[in-house]
Coordinates of C-alpha atoms and ligand atoms in Angstrom, one line a residue:
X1 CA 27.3 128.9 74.6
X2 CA 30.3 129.3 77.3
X3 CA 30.0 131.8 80.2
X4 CA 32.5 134.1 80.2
X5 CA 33.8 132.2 83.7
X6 CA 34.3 129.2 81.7
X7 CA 36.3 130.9 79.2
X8 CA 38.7 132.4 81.7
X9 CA 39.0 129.3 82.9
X10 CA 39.9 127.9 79.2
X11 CA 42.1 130.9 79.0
X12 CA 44.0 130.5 82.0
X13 CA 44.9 127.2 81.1
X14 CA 46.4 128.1 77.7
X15 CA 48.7 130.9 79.6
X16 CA 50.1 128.4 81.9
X17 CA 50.9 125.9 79.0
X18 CA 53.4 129.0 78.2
X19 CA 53.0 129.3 74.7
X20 CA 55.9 131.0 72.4
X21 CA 54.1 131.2 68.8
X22 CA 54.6 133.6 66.1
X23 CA 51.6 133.8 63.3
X24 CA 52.8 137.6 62.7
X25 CA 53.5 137.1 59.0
X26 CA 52.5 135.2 56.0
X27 CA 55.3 133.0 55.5
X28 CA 56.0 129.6 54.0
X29 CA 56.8 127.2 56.3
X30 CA 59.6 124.4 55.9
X31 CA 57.3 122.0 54.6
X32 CA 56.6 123.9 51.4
X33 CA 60.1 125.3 51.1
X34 CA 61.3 121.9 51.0
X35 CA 59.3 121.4 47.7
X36 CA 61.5 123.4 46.0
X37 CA 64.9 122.2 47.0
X38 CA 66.0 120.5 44.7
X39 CA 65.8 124.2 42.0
X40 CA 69.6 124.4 43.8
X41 CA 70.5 121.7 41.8
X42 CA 69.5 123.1 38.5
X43 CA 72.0 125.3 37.5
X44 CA 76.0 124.2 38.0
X45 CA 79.2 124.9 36.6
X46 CA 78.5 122.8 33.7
X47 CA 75.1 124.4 32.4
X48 CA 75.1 128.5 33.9
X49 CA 73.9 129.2 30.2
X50 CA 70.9 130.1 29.3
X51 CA 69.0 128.9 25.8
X52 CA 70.1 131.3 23.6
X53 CA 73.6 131.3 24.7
X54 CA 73.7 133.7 27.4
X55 CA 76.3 133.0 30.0
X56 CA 74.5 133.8 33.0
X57 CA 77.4 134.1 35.3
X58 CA 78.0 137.9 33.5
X59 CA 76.4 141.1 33.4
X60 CA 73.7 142.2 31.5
X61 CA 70.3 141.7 29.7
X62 CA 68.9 144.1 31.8
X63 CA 65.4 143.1 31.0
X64 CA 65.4 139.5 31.8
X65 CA 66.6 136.1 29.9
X66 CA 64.3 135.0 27.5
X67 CA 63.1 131.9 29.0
X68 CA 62.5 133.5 32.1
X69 CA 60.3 136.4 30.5
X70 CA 58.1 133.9 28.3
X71 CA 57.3 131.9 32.0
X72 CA 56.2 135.1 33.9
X73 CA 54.5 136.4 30.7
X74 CA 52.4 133.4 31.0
X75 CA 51.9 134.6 34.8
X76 CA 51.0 138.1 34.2
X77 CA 48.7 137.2 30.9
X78 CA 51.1 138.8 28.6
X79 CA 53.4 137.9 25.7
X80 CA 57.4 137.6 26.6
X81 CA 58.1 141.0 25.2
X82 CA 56.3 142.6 27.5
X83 CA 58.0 141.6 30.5
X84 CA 61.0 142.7 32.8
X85 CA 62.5 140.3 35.1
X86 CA 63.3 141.7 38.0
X87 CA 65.5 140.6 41.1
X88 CA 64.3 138.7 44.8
X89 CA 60.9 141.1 45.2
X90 CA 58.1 143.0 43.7
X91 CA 57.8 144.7 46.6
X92 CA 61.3 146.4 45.4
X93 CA 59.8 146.9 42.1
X94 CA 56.4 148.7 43.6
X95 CA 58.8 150.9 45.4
X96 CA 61.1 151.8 42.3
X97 CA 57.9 152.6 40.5
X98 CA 56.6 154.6 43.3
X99 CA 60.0 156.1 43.5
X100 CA 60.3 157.0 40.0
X101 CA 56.5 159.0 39.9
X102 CA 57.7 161.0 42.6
X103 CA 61.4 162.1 41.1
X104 CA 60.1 161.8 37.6
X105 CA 56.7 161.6 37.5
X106 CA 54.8 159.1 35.2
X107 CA 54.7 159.5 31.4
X108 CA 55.6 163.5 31.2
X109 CA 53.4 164.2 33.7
X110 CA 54.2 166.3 36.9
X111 CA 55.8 164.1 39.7
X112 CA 53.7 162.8 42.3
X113 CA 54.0 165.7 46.0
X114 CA 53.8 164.7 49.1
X115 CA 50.9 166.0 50.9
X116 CA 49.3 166.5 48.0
X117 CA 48.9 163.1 45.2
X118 CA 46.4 160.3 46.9
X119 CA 46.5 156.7 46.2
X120 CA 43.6 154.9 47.0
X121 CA 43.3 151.3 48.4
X122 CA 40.5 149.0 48.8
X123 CA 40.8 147.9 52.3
X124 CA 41.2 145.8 54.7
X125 CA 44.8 145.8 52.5
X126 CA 48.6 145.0 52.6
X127 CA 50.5 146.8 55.1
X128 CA 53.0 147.0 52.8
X129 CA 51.5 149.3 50.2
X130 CA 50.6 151.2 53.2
X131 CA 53.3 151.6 54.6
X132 CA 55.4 152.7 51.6
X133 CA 52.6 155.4 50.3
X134 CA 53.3 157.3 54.1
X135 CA 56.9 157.0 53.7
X136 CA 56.4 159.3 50.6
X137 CA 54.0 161.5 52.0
X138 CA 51.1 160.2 50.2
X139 CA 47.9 160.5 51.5
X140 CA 45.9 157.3 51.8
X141 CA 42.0 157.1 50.9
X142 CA 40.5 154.1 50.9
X143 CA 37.4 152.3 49.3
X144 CA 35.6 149.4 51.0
X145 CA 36.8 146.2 49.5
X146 CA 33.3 143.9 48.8
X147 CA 33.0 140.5 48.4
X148 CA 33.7 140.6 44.7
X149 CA 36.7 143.0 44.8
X150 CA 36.8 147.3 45.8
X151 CA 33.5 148.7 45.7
X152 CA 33.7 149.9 42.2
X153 CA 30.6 152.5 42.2
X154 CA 32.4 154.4 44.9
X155 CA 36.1 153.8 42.9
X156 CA 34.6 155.4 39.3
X157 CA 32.9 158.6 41.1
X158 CA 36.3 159.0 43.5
X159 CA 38.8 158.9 40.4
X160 CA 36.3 161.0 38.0
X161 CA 36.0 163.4 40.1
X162 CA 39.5 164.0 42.2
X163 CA 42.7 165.0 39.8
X164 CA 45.0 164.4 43.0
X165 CA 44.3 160.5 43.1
X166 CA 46.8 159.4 41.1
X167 CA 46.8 155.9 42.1
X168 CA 44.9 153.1 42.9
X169 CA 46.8 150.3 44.6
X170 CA 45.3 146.2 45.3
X171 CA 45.9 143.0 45.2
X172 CA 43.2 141.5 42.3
X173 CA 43.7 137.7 43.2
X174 CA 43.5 136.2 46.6
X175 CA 43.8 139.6 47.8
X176 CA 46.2 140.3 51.3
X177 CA 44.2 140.0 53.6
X178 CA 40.7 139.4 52.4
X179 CA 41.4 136.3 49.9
X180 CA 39.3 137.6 47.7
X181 CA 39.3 137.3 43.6
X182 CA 38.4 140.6 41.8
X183 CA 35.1 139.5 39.9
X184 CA 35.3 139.8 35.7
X185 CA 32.7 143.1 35.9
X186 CA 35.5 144.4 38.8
X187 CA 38.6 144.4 36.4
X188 CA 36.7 145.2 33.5
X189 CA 35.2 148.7 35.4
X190 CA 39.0 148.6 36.7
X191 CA 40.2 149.0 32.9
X192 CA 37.5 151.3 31.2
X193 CA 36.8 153.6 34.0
X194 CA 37.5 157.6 33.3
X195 CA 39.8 159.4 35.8
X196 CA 40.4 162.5 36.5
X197 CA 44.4 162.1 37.1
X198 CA 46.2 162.0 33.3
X199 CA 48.6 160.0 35.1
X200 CA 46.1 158.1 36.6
X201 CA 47.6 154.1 37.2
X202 CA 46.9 151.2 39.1
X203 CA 49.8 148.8 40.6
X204 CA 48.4 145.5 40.6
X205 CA 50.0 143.4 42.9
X206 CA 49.7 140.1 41.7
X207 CA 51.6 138.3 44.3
X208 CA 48.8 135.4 45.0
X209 CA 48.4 135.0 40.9
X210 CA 48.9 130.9 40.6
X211 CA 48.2 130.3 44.6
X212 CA 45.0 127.9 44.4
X213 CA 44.1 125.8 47.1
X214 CA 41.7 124.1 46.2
X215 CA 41.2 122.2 42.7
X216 CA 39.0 124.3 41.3
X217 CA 41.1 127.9 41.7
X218 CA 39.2 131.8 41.3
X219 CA 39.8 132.8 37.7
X220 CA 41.1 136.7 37.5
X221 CA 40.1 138.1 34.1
X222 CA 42.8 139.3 32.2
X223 CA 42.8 143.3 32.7
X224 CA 46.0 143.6 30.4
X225 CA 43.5 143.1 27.5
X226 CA 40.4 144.7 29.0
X227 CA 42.6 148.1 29.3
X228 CA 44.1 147.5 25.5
X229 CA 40.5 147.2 24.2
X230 CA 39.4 150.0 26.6
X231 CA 41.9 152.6 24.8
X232 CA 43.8 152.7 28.2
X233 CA 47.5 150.9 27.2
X234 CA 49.2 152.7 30.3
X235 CA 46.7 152.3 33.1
X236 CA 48.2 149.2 34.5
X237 CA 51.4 148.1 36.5
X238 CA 51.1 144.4 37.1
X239 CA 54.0 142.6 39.4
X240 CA 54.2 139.0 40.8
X241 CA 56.9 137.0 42.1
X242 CA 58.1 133.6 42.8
X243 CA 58.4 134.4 46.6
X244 CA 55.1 132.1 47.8
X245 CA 56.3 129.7 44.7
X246 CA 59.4 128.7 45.7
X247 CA 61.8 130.9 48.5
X248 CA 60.5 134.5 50.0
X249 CA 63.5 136.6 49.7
X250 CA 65.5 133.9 46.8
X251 CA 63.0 134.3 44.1
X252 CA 62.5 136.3 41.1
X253 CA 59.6 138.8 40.4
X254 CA 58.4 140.3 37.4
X255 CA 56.4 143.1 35.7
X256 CA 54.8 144.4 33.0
X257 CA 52.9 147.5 31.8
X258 CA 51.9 149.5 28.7
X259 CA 54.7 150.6 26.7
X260 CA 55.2 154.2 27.6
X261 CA 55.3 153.3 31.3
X262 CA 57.7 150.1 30.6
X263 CA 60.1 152.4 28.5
X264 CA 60.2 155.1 31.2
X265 CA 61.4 152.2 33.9
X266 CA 63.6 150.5 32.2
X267 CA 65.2 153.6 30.9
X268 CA 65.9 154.4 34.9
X269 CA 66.2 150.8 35.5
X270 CA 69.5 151.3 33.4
X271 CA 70.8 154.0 36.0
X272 CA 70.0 151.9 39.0
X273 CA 71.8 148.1 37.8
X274 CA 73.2 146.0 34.7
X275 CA 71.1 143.3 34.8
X276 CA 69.5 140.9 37.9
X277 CA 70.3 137.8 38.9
X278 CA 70.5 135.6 36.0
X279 CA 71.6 132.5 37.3
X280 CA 68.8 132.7 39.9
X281 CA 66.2 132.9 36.7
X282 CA 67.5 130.4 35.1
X283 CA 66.9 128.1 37.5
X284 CA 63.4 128.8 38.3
X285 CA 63.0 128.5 34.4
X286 CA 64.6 125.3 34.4
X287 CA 63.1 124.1 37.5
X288 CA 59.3 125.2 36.8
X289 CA 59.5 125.1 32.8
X290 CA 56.5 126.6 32.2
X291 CA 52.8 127.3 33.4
X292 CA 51.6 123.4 33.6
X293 CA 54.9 122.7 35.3
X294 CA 54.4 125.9 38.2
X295 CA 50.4 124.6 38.2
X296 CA 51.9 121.0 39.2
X297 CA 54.2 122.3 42.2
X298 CA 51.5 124.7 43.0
X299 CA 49.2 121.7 43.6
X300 CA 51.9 120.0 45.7
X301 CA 51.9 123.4 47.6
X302 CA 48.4 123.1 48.2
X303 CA 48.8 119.8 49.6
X304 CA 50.2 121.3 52.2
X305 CA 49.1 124.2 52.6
X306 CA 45.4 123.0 52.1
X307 CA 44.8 121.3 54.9
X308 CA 46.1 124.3 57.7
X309 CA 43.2 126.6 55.8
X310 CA 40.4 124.0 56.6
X311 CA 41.7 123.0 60.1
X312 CA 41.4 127.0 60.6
X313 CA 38.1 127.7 59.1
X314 CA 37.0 124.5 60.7
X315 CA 37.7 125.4 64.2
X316 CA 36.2 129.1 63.7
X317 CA 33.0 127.7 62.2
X318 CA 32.8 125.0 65.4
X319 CA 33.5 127.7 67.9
X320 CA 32.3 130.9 66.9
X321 CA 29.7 130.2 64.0
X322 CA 26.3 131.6 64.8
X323 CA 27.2 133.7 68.2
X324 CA 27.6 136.7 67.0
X325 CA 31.2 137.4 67.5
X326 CA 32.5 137.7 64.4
X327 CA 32.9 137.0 60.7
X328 CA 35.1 135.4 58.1
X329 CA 35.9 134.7 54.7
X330 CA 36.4 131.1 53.2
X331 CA 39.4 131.6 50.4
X332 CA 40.1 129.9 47.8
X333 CA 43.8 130.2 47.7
X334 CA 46.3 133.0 49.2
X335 CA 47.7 133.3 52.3
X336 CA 46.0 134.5 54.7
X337 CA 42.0 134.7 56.4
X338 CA 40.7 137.6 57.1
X339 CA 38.1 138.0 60.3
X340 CA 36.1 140.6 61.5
X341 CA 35.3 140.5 65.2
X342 CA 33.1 143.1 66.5
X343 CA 33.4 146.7 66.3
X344 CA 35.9 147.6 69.5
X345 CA 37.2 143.9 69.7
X346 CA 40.1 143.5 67.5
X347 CA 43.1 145.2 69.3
X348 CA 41.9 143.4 72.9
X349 CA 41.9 140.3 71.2
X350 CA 44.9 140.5 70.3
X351 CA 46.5 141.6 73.4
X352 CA 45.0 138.5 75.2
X353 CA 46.6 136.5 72.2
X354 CA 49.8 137.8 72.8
X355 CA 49.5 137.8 77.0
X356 CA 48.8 134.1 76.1
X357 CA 51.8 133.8 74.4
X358 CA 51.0 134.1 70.8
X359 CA 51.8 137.2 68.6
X360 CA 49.8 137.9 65.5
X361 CA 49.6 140.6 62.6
X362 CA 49.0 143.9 64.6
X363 CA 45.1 144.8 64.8
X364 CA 44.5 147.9 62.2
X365 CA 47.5 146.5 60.1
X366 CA 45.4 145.6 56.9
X367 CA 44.2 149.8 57.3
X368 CA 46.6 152.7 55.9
X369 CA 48.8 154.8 58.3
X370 CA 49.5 158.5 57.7
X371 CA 53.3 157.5 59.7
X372 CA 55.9 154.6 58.0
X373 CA 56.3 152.1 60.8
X374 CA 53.6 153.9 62.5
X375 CA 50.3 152.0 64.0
X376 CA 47.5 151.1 61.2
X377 CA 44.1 152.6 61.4
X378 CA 41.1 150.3 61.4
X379 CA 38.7 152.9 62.0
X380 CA 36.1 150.2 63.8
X381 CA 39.2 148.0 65.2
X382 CA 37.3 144.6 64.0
X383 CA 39.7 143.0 61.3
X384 CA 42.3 140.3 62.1
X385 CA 44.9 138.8 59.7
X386 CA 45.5 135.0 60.5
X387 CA 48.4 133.9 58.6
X388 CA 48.0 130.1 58.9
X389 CA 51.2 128.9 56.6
X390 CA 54.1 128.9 58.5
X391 CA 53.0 127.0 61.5
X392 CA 52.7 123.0 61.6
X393 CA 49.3 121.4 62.3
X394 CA 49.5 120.9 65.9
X395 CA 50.8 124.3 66.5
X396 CA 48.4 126.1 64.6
X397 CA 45.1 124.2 66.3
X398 CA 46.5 125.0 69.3
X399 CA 46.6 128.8 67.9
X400 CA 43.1 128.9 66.5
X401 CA 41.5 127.6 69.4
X402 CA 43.0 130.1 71.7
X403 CA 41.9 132.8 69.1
X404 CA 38.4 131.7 69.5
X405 CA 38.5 131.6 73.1
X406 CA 40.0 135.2 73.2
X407 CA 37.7 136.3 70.6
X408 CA 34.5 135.1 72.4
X409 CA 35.6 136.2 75.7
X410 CA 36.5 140.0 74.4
X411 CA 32.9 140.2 73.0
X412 CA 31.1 138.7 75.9
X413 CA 33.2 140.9 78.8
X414 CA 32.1 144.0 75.9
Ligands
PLP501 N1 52.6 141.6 47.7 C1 51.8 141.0 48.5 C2 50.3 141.2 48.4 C3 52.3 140.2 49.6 O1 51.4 139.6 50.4 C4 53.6 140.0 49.7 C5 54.2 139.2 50.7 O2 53.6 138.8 51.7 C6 54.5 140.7 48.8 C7 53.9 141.5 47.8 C8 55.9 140.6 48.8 O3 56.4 140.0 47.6 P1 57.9 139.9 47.2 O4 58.5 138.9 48.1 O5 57.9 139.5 45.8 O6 58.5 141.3 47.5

């Protein structure tokens, strides 16, 4: 165990080596981009067409080329015919579809008021979702997210018994920030559940789908089929994207959802453009083929990506392990580990992390805000988002190690 005098002392030295790191986000560094490089080189002036003719330089097929729908049908567990191709984000598309329920509301139902319709996230979450349910108005409630996905005893009695929760929003695989899977009994209570809201739907933010590290990946049961079978067709929105596959910002995302709820977007999709970037799908298409072909790069991914996980986990488990200072979850695959320091500790940490020279995701990010932009809300201010991608080895030991000492020190000067 150190004294807290010899942590200063550790301390001090990192703030003189003047540090200038940013672990803020969950971003692909150039090492994996470069895995994907040579996608530019898929499509040219000699081959912009897609298989069934298409010229893919031109407007239209506002739903996606075909060989682009049958490869993100095979991510999203449905057939090609169920799928719309969208542009460079799902985020984009979870906003549209937010958008749309508030303007339109969902499937003849009355649109979705601010101040009034709840959407309810298992947390620690996505600042994301957060942050665009409170530039709506929304009100956020939130559920405690357990090791095998949202704690689904308090989820059924909330959404049986509240008419105004309209929404339930998460992350089922690898989950932002918690990497964890949503367990079979999870998505299958997920599917069949009753709710009060008859417009009642879950956006299922697949973003971390394919995103294994590890050989043997977490398996997400298929709750497309589960909600067919349960005699709930519309419950679902399901997204994913191509941003942590090949380039954030230059990939293509996807979605599907029961018919009703598919017909209603596309049929405002129509007002909004005449088709997505083609060209852009057919060269994932043509790049990644089809599901072995993304499992192969994903693998390479890994490769990479692999190693900064363990050298994290490895240096909290050497440093902090068994003194009481915090916790943390081992993923599988994802992006990002989530850690709970003690109740009070998170924010302090953090400050010492940045007066050091390093800035991180904002403590009480991963916990709703009633104010876009505004600060998050971890009501205990304990969880911490350490993105560990986008940084090279050296940087990021460098990183975790200073993480510890901050850590340790907050708890012990408590
Ligand atoms: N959803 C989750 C859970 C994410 O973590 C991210 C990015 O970090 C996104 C969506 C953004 O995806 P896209 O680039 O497709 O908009």
């Amino acid at each position: 165990m150190n004294t807290l005098e010899q942590l200063k002392n550790e301390y001090a030295r990192y703030q003189a080596m003047g540090l200038k790191m940013d672990m803020s986000r969950g971003k692909p560094g150039p090492d994996t981009l470069v895995l994907s490089d040579d996608m530019m080189a898929c499509v040219d002036a000699t081959n912009y067409k897609a298989a069934d003719g298409t010229d893919t330089r031109n407007y239209g097929v506002l739903e996606g080329i075909a060989e682009c729908r049958a490869l993100f049908g095979e991510l999203l567990g449905v057939s090609a015919d169920k799928v719309l191709v969208g542009g460079n984000s799902s985020l984009a598309l979870q906003f549209d579809f937010v958008t749309m329920a508030m303007t339109h509301g969902l499937r003849g139902n009355s649109p979705w008021k601010a101040g009034k319709t709840k959407v309810l996230f298992p947390v620690p979450g996505y600042d994301r979702h957060f942050a665009i349910a409170a530039h709506y108005g929304l009100e956020a409630v939130t559920v405690p997210m357990n090791a095998d996905g949202p704690d689904m005893d308090a989820v059924e009695k909330m959404v049986a018994e509240d008419d105004s929760i309209s929404c339930l929003w998460c992350v089922p695989k690898y989950s932002n920030p918690t990497g964890i899977t949503f367990s079979d009994d999870v998505v299958k209570r997920l599917a069949a559940m009753k709710t009060a809201a008859p417009d009642f739907t879950i956006i299922y933010d697949n973003a971390y789908c394919v995103h294994d590290l590890y050989p043997q990946g977490d398996v997400l049961r298929n709750i497309m089929v589960d909600c067919e079978n349960a005699g709930n067709p519309e419950r679902v929105v399901a997204v994913c994207s191509t941003s942590k596959i090949s380039f954030p910002g230059a990939g293509v995302c996807a979605m599907t959802a029961g018919p009703e709820t598919m017909a209603q977007f596309k049929k405002r999709l129509f007002f909004q453009t005449i088709g997505h970037d083609k060209i852009n799908m057919l060269r994932h298409t043509r790049y990644y083929r089809d599901m072995a072909g993304i499992t192969a790069h994903m693998q390479k991914l890994a490769d990479v990506l692999r190693p900064k996980f363990d050298l994290v986990l490895s240096i909290l488990e050497e440093r902090l392990a068994g003194k009481g200072v915090a916790q943390w979850f081992a993923p599988r695959g994802g992006y990002f580990i989530s850690v709970d320091v003690n109740p009070g500790c998170a924010k302090r940490t953090l400050q010492l992390m940045k007066e050091a020279g390093v800035v991180m995701t904002p403590a009480g990010a991963t916990y709703p805000t009633l104010v876009a932009g505004g600060p998050g809300g971890d009501p205990e201010d304990r969880n911490i988002r350490i993105a560990p991608t986008f940084p090279g080895l050296e940087e990021l030991k460098t990183c975790a190690e200073l993480f510890c000492v901050c850590a340790e020190m907050v708890w012990m000067d408590k």
